[in-house]
Short mmCIF file of C-alpha atoms in Angstrom, two decimals:
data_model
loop_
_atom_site.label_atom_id
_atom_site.label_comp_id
_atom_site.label_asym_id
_atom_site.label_seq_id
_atom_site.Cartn_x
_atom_site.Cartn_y
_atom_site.Cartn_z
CA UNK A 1 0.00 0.00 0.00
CA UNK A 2 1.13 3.68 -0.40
CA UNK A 3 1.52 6.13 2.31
CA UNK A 4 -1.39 8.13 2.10
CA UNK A 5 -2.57 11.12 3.75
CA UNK A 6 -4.71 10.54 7.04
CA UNK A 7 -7.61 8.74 7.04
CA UNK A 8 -5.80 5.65 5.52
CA UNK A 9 -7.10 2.82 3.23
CA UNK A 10 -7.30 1.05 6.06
CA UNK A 11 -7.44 2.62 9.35
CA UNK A 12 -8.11 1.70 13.20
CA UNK A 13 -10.73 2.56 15.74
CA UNK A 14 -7.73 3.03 18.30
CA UNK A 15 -7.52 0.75 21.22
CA UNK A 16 -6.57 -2.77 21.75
CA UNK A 17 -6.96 -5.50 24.21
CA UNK A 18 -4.27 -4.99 26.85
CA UNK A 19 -1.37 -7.65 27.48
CA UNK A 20 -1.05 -9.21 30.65
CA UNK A 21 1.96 -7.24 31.41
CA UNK A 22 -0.17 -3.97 31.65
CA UNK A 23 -3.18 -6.09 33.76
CA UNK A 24 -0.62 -7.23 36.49
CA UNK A 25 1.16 -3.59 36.52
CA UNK A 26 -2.52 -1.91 37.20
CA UNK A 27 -2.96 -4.88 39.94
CA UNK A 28 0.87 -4.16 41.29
CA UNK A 29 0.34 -0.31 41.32
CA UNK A 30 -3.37 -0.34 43.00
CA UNK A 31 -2.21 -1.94 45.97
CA UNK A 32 0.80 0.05 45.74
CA UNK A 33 3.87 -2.73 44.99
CA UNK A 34 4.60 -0.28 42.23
CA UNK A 35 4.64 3.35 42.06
CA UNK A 36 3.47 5.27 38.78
CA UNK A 37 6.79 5.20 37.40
CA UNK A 38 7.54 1.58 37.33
CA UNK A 39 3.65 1.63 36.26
CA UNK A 40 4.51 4.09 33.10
CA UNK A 41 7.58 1.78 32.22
CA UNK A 42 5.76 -1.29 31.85
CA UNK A 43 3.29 0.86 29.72
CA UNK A 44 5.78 2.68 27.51
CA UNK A 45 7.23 -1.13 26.62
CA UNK A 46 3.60 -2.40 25.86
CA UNK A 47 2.83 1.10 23.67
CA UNK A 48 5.96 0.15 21.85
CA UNK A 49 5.16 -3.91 21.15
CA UNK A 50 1.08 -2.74 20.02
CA UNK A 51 2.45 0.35 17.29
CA UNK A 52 5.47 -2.55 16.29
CA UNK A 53 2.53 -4.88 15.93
CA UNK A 54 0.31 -2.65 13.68
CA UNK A 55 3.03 -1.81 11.36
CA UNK A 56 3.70 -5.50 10.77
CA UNK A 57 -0.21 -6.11 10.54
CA UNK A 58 0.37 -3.13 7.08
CA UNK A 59 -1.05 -0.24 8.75
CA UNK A 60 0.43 2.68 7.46
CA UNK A 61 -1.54 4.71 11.01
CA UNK A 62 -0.73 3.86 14.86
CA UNK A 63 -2.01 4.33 17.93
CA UNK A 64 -1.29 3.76 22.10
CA UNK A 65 -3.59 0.85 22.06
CA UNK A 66 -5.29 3.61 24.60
CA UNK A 67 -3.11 1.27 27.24
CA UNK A 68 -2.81 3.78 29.61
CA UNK A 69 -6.53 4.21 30.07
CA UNK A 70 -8.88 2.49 31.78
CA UNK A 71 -12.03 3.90 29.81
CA UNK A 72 -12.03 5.84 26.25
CA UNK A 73 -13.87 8.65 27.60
CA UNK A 74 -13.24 9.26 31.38
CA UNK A 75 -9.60 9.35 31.66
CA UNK A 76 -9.47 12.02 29.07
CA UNK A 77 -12.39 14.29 31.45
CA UNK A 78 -10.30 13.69 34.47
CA UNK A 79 -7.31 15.63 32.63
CA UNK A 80 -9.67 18.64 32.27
CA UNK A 81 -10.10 21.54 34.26
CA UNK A 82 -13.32 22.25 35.98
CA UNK A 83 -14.40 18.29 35.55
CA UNK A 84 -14.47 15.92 39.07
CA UNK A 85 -15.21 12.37 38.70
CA UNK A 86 -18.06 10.72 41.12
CA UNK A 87 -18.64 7.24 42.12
CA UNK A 88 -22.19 7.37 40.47
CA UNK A 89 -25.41 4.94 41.80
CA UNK A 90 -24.96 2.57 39.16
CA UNK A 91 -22.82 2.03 35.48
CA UNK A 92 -23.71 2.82 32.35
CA UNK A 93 -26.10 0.10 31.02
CA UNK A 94 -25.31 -2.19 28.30
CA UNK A 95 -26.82 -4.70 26.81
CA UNK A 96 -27.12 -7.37 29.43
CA UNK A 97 -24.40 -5.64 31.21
CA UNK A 98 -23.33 -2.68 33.36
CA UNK A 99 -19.91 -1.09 33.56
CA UNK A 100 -18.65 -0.13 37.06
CA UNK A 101 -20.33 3.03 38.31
CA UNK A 102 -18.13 6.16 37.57
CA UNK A 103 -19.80 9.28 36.73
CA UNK A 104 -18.39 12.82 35.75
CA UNK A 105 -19.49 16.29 36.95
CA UNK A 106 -18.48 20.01 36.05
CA UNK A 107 -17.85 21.94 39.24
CA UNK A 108 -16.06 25.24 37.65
CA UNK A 109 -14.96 26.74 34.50
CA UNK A 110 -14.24 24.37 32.01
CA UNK A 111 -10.98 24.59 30.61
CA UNK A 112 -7.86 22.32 28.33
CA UNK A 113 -4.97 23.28 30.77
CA UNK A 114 -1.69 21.13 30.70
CA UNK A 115 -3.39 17.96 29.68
CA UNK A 116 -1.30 14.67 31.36
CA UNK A 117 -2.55 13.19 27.59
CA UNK A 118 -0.21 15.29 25.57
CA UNK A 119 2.88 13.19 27.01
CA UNK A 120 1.09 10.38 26.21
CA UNK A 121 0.69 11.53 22.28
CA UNK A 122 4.49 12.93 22.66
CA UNK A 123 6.11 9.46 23.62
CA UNK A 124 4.04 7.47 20.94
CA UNK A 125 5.18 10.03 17.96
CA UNK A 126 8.61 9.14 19.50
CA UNK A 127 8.03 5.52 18.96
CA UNK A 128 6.27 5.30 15.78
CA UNK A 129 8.72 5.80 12.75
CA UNK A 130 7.42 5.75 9.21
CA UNK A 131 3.83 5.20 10.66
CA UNK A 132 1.76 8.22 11.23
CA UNK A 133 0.77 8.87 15.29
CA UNK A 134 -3.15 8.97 15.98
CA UNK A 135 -4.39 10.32 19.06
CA UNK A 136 -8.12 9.26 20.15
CA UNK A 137 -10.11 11.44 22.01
CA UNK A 138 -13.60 11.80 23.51
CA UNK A 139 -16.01 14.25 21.81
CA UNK A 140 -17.41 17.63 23.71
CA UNK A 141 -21.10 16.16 23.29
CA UNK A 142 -19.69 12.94 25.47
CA UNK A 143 -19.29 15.20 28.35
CA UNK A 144 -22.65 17.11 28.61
CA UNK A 145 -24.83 13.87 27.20
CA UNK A 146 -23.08 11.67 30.07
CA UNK A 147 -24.67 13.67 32.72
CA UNK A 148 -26.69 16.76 31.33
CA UNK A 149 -28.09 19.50 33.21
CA UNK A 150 -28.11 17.55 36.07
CA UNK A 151 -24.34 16.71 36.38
CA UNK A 152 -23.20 20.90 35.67
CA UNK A 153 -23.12 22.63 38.83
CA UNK A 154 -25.96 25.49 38.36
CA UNK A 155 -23.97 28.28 40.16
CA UNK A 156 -21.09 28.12 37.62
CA UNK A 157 -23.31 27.74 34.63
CA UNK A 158 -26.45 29.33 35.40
CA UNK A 159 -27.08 29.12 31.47
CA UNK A 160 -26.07 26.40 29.13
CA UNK A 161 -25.31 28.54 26.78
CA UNK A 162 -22.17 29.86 28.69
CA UNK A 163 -21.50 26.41 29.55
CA UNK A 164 -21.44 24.95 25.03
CA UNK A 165 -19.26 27.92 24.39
CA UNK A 166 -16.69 26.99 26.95
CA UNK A 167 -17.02 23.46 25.47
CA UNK A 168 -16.26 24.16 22.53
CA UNK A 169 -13.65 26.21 23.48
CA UNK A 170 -11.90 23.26 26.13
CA UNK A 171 -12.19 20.92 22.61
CA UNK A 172 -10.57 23.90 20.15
CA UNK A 173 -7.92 24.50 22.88
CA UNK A 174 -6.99 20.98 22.70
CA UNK A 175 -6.94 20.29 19.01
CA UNK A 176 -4.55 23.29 19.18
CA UNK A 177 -2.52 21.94 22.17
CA UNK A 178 -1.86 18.03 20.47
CA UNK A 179 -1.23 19.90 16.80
CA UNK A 180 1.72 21.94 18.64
CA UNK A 181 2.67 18.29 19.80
CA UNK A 182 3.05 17.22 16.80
CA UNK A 183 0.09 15.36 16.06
CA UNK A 184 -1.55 15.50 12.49
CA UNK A 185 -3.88 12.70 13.13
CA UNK A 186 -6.91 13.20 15.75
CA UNK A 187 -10.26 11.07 16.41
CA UNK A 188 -13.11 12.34 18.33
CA UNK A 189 -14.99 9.32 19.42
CA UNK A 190 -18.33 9.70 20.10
CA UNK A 191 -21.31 7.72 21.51
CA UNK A 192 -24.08 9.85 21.49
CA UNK A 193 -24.76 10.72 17.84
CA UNK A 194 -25.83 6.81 17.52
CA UNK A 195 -27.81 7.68 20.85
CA UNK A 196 -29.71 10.07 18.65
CA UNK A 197 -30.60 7.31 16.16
CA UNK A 198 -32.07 4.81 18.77
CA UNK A 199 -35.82 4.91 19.21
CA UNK A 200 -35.01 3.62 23.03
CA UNK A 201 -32.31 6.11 23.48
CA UNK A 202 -34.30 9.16 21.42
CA UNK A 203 -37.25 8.16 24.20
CA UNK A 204 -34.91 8.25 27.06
CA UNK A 205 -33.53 11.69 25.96
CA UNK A 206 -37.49 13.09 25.93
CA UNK A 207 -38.35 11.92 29.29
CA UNK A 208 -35.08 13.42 30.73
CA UNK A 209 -36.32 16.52 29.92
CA UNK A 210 -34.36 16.85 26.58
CA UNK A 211 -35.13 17.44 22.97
CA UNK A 212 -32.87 15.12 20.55
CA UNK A 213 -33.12 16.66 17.49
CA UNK A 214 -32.20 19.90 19.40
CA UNK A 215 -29.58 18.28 20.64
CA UNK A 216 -27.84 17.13 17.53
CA UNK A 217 -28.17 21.21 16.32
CA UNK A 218 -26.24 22.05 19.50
CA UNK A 219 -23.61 19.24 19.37
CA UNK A 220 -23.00 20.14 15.71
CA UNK A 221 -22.61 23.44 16.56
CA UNK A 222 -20.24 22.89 19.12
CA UNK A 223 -18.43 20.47 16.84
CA UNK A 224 -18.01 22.98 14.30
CA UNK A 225 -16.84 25.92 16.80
CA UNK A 226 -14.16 23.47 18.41
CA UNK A 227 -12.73 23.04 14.44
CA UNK A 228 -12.63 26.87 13.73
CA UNK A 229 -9.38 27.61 12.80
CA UNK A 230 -8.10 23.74 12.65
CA UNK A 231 -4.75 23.88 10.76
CA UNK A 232 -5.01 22.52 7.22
CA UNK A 233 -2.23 19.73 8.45
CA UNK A 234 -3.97 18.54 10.87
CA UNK A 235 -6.96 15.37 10.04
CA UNK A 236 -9.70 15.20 12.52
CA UNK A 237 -12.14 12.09 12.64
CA UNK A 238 -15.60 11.79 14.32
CA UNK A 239 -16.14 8.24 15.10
CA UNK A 240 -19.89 7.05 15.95
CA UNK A 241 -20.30 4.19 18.29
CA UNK A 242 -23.17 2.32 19.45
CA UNK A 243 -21.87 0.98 22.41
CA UNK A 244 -18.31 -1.15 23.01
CA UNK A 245 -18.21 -2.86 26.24
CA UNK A 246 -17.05 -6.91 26.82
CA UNK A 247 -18.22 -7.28 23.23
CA UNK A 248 -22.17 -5.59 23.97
CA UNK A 249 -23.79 -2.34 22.85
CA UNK A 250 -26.36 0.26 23.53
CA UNK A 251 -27.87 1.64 20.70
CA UNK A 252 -29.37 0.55 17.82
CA UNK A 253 -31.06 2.06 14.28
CA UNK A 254 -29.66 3.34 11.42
CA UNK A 255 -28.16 7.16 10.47
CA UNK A 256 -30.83 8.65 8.98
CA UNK A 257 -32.10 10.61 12.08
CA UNK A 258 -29.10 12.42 11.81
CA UNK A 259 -27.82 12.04 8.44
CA UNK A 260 -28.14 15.58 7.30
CA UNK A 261 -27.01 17.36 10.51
CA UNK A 262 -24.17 15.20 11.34
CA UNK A 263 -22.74 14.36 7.21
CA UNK A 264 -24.12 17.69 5.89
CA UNK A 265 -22.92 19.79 8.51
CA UNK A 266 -20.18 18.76 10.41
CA UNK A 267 -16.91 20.13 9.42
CA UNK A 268 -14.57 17.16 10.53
CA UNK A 269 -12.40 15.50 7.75
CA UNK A 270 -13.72 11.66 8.41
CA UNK A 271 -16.72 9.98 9.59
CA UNK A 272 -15.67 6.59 11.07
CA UNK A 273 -18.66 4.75 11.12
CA UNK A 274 -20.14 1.43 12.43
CA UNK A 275 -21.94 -0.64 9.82
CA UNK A 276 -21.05 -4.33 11.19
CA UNK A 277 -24.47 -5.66 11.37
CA UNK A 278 -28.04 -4.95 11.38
CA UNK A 279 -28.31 -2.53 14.09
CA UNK A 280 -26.26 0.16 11.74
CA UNK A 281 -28.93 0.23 9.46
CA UNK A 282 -28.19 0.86 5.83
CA UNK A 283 -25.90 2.92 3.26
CA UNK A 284 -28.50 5.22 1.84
CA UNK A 285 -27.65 8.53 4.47
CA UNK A 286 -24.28 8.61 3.01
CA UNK A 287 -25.82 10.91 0.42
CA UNK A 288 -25.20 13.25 2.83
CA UNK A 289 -21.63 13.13 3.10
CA UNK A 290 -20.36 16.39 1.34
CA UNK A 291 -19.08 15.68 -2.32
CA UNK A 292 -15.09 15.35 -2.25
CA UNK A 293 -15.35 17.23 1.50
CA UNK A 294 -14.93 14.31 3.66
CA UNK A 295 -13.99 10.68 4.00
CA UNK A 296 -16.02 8.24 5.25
CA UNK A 297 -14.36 5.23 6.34
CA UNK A 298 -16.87 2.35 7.00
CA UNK A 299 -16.70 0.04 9.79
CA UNK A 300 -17.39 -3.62 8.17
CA UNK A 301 -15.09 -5.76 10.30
CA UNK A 302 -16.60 -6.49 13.94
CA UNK A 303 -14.30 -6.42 17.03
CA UNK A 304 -17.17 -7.92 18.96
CA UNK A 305 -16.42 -11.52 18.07
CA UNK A 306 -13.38 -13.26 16.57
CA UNK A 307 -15.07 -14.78 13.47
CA UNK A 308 -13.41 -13.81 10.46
CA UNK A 309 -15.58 -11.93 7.69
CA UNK A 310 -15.83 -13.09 4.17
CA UNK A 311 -13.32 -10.41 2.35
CA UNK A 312 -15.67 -11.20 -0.81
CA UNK A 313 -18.22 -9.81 1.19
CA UNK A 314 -17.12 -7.34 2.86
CA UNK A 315 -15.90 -6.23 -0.87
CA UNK A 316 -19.59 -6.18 -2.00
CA UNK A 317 -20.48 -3.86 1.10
CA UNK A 318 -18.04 -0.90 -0.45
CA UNK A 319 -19.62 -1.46 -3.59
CA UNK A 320 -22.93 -0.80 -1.59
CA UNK A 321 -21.90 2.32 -0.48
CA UNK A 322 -20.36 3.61 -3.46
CA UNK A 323 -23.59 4.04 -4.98
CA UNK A 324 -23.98 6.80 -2.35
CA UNK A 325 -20.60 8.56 -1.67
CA UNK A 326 -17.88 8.41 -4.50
CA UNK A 327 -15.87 5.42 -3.89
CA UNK A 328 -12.66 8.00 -3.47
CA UNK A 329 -13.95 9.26 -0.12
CA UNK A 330 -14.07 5.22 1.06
CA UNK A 331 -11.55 3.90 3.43
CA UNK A 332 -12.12 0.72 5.96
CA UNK A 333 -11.63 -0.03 9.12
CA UNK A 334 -12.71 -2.23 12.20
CA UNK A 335 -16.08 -1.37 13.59
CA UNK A 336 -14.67 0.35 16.73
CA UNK A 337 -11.85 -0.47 18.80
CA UNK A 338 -11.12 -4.35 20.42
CA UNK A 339 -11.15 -2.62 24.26
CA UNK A 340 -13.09 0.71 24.48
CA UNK A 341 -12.46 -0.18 28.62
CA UNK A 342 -9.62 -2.04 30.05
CA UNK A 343 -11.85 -4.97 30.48
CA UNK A 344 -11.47 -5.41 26.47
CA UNK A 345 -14.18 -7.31 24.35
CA UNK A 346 -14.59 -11.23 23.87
CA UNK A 347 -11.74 -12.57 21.27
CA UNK A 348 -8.19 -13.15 22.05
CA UNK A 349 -5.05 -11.20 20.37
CA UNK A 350 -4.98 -13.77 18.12
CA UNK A 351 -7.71 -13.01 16.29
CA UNK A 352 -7.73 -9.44 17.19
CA UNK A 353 -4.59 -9.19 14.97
CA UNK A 354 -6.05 -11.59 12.47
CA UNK A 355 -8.94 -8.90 12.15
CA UNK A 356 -6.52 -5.89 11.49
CA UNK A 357 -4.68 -7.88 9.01
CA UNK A 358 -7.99 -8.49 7.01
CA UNK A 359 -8.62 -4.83 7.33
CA UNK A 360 -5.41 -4.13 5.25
CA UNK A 361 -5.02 -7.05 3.54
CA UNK A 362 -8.92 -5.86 2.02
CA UNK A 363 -8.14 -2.47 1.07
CA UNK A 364 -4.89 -3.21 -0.17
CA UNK A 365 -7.06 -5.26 -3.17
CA UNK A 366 -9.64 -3.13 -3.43
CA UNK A 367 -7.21 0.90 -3.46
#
């Protein structure tokens, strides 16, 4: 394959299950046999292994495996300023099961600061070579759907309005913060657009007190005001999930809710998008996606199960789509990542590697 600029042919979600060497260091360094250092060594040597592992797999893009995290979204909001993390009444529910009860909260001004996550992107550019360094983050609408009104403390943000503009502004202060790293490469990953697609979850939204389709005009918005001013350089990604957790989901039904909003709108560079199974629904509100504006890179290869796909038919699929966004704008990728928490999802590293080799090996024939 040739080097191509960001999103690649074939790309990655971002994180992978983590070896047993980072399992017994969290163990070790909980009950305090290790101290953070020794903890960030045995890290650093695991980073290294995972980005030497993707190269060989053909991937032309790496990332940290997210191995220093212990969820996709709430290590990142503990870096911020004005954001406290809560032991909260009960996890977020899955399907058929619950994640361990963590909750976040804004208690004062929101703010970027001197994010611990910028070393992180810093020592994987350092370790990556020929491959280009991606950095995953959360999207802004992550933090105010998690909690809503409910988890913003009313005396610092008497109006939301106050409160979206200094989102916006946390999110453009850090594209700007990991560009000056260094990074070219960044993916906003994102739950709650897929929210606004469920019937369940658009339900849930109403009888919180919250209108959905209002929603998606102020998450766009604040999408679009944390990109003003993005360097040219610099390739930012929105991927949508449904749900990632020991192989189980949330959210269900297809894009067209949001279709024109999010693909019409939405000034990002990529859409990574789920479209493993049934529950994505089908190709037709790629029609949306902005002529020659944006890529969209479709994800047809499950990390929720080890089974191989049929590259024959997973060929056929980007035919599919082509017949609604020019097959130029296509890329491919896994559906989301193998371990959106630490607990990872159910298929060993076997197969896990297996899948990211049919990922490249797939649009290597097909680009």
């Amino acid at each position: 394959m040739q080097r191509q600029h960001a999103p690649n042919r074939a790309d990655v979600v971002g994180s992978f299950l983590r070896p047993d060497a980072i399992k017994q260091a969290r163990v070790k360094f909980a009950s305090g046999e290790i101290d953070a250092r020794q903890l960030r060594a045995v890290e650093d040597e695991a980073i290294r292994h995972v980005v030497e592992q993707q190269c060989a797999c053909g991937l032309q893009v790496v990332t940290d495996g997210e191995f220093r995290r212990a969820w996709w979204h709430f290590d990142f909001f503990d870096g911020l300023q004005g954001v406290e993390r809560y032991d909260a009444s009960q996890g977020i529910q899955f399907n058929g099961v619950q994640t361990k009860a963590h909750g976040v909260r804004v208690t004062s001004k929101l703010g970027f600061g001197s994010h611990p996550m910028l070393d992180d992107f810093r020592y994987l550019q350092s370790i990556s070579g020929s491959a280009q360094a991606k950095m995953t983050i959360p999207s802004p609408s992550v933090l105010h759907f998690r909690g809503g009104r409910k988890d913003i403390d009313l005396t610092v943000y008497p109006e939301l309005d106050a409160y979206f503009d200094d989102l916006a502004q946390t999110w453009r202060d850090a594209i700007h913060a990991f560009y000056a790293a260094g990074c070219r490469n960044l993916q906003l990953d994102d739950t709650v657009w897929a929210y606004l697609c469920s019937d369940d979850q658009r339900r849930q939204i109403r009888e919180r007190g919250d209108d959905p389709d209002q929603l998606a005009r102020t998450y766009a918005q604040v999408l679009n005001k944390a990109l003003e001013g993005k360097p040219d350089d610099l390739t930012v990604g929105l991927h949508v999930c449904r749900g990632n957790f020991r192989s189980t989901w949330i959210s269900e039904g297809g894009y067209e809710p949001v279709a024109e909003i999010l693909f019409g709108t939405v000034n990002v560079d990529a859409f990574f998008l789920e479209y493993d199974n049934d529950r994505s629904g089908d190709f037709a509100p790629l029609r949306f996606v902005r002529p020659g504006k944006q890529q969209v890179v479709l994800g047809l290869i499950t990390t929720k199960s080890g089974e191989l796909e049929n590259p024959e038919g997973v060929k056929a699929r980007l035919e599919e789509a082509a017949k609604y966004v020019a097959k130029a704008q296509i890329c491919l990728s896994p559906q989301c990542g193998f371990a959106s928490t630490e607990e990872g999802n159910s298929l060993t590293e076997a197969q896990q590697w297996d899948k990211v080799r049919l990922v490249t090996q797939i649009a290597s024939e097909v680009w």
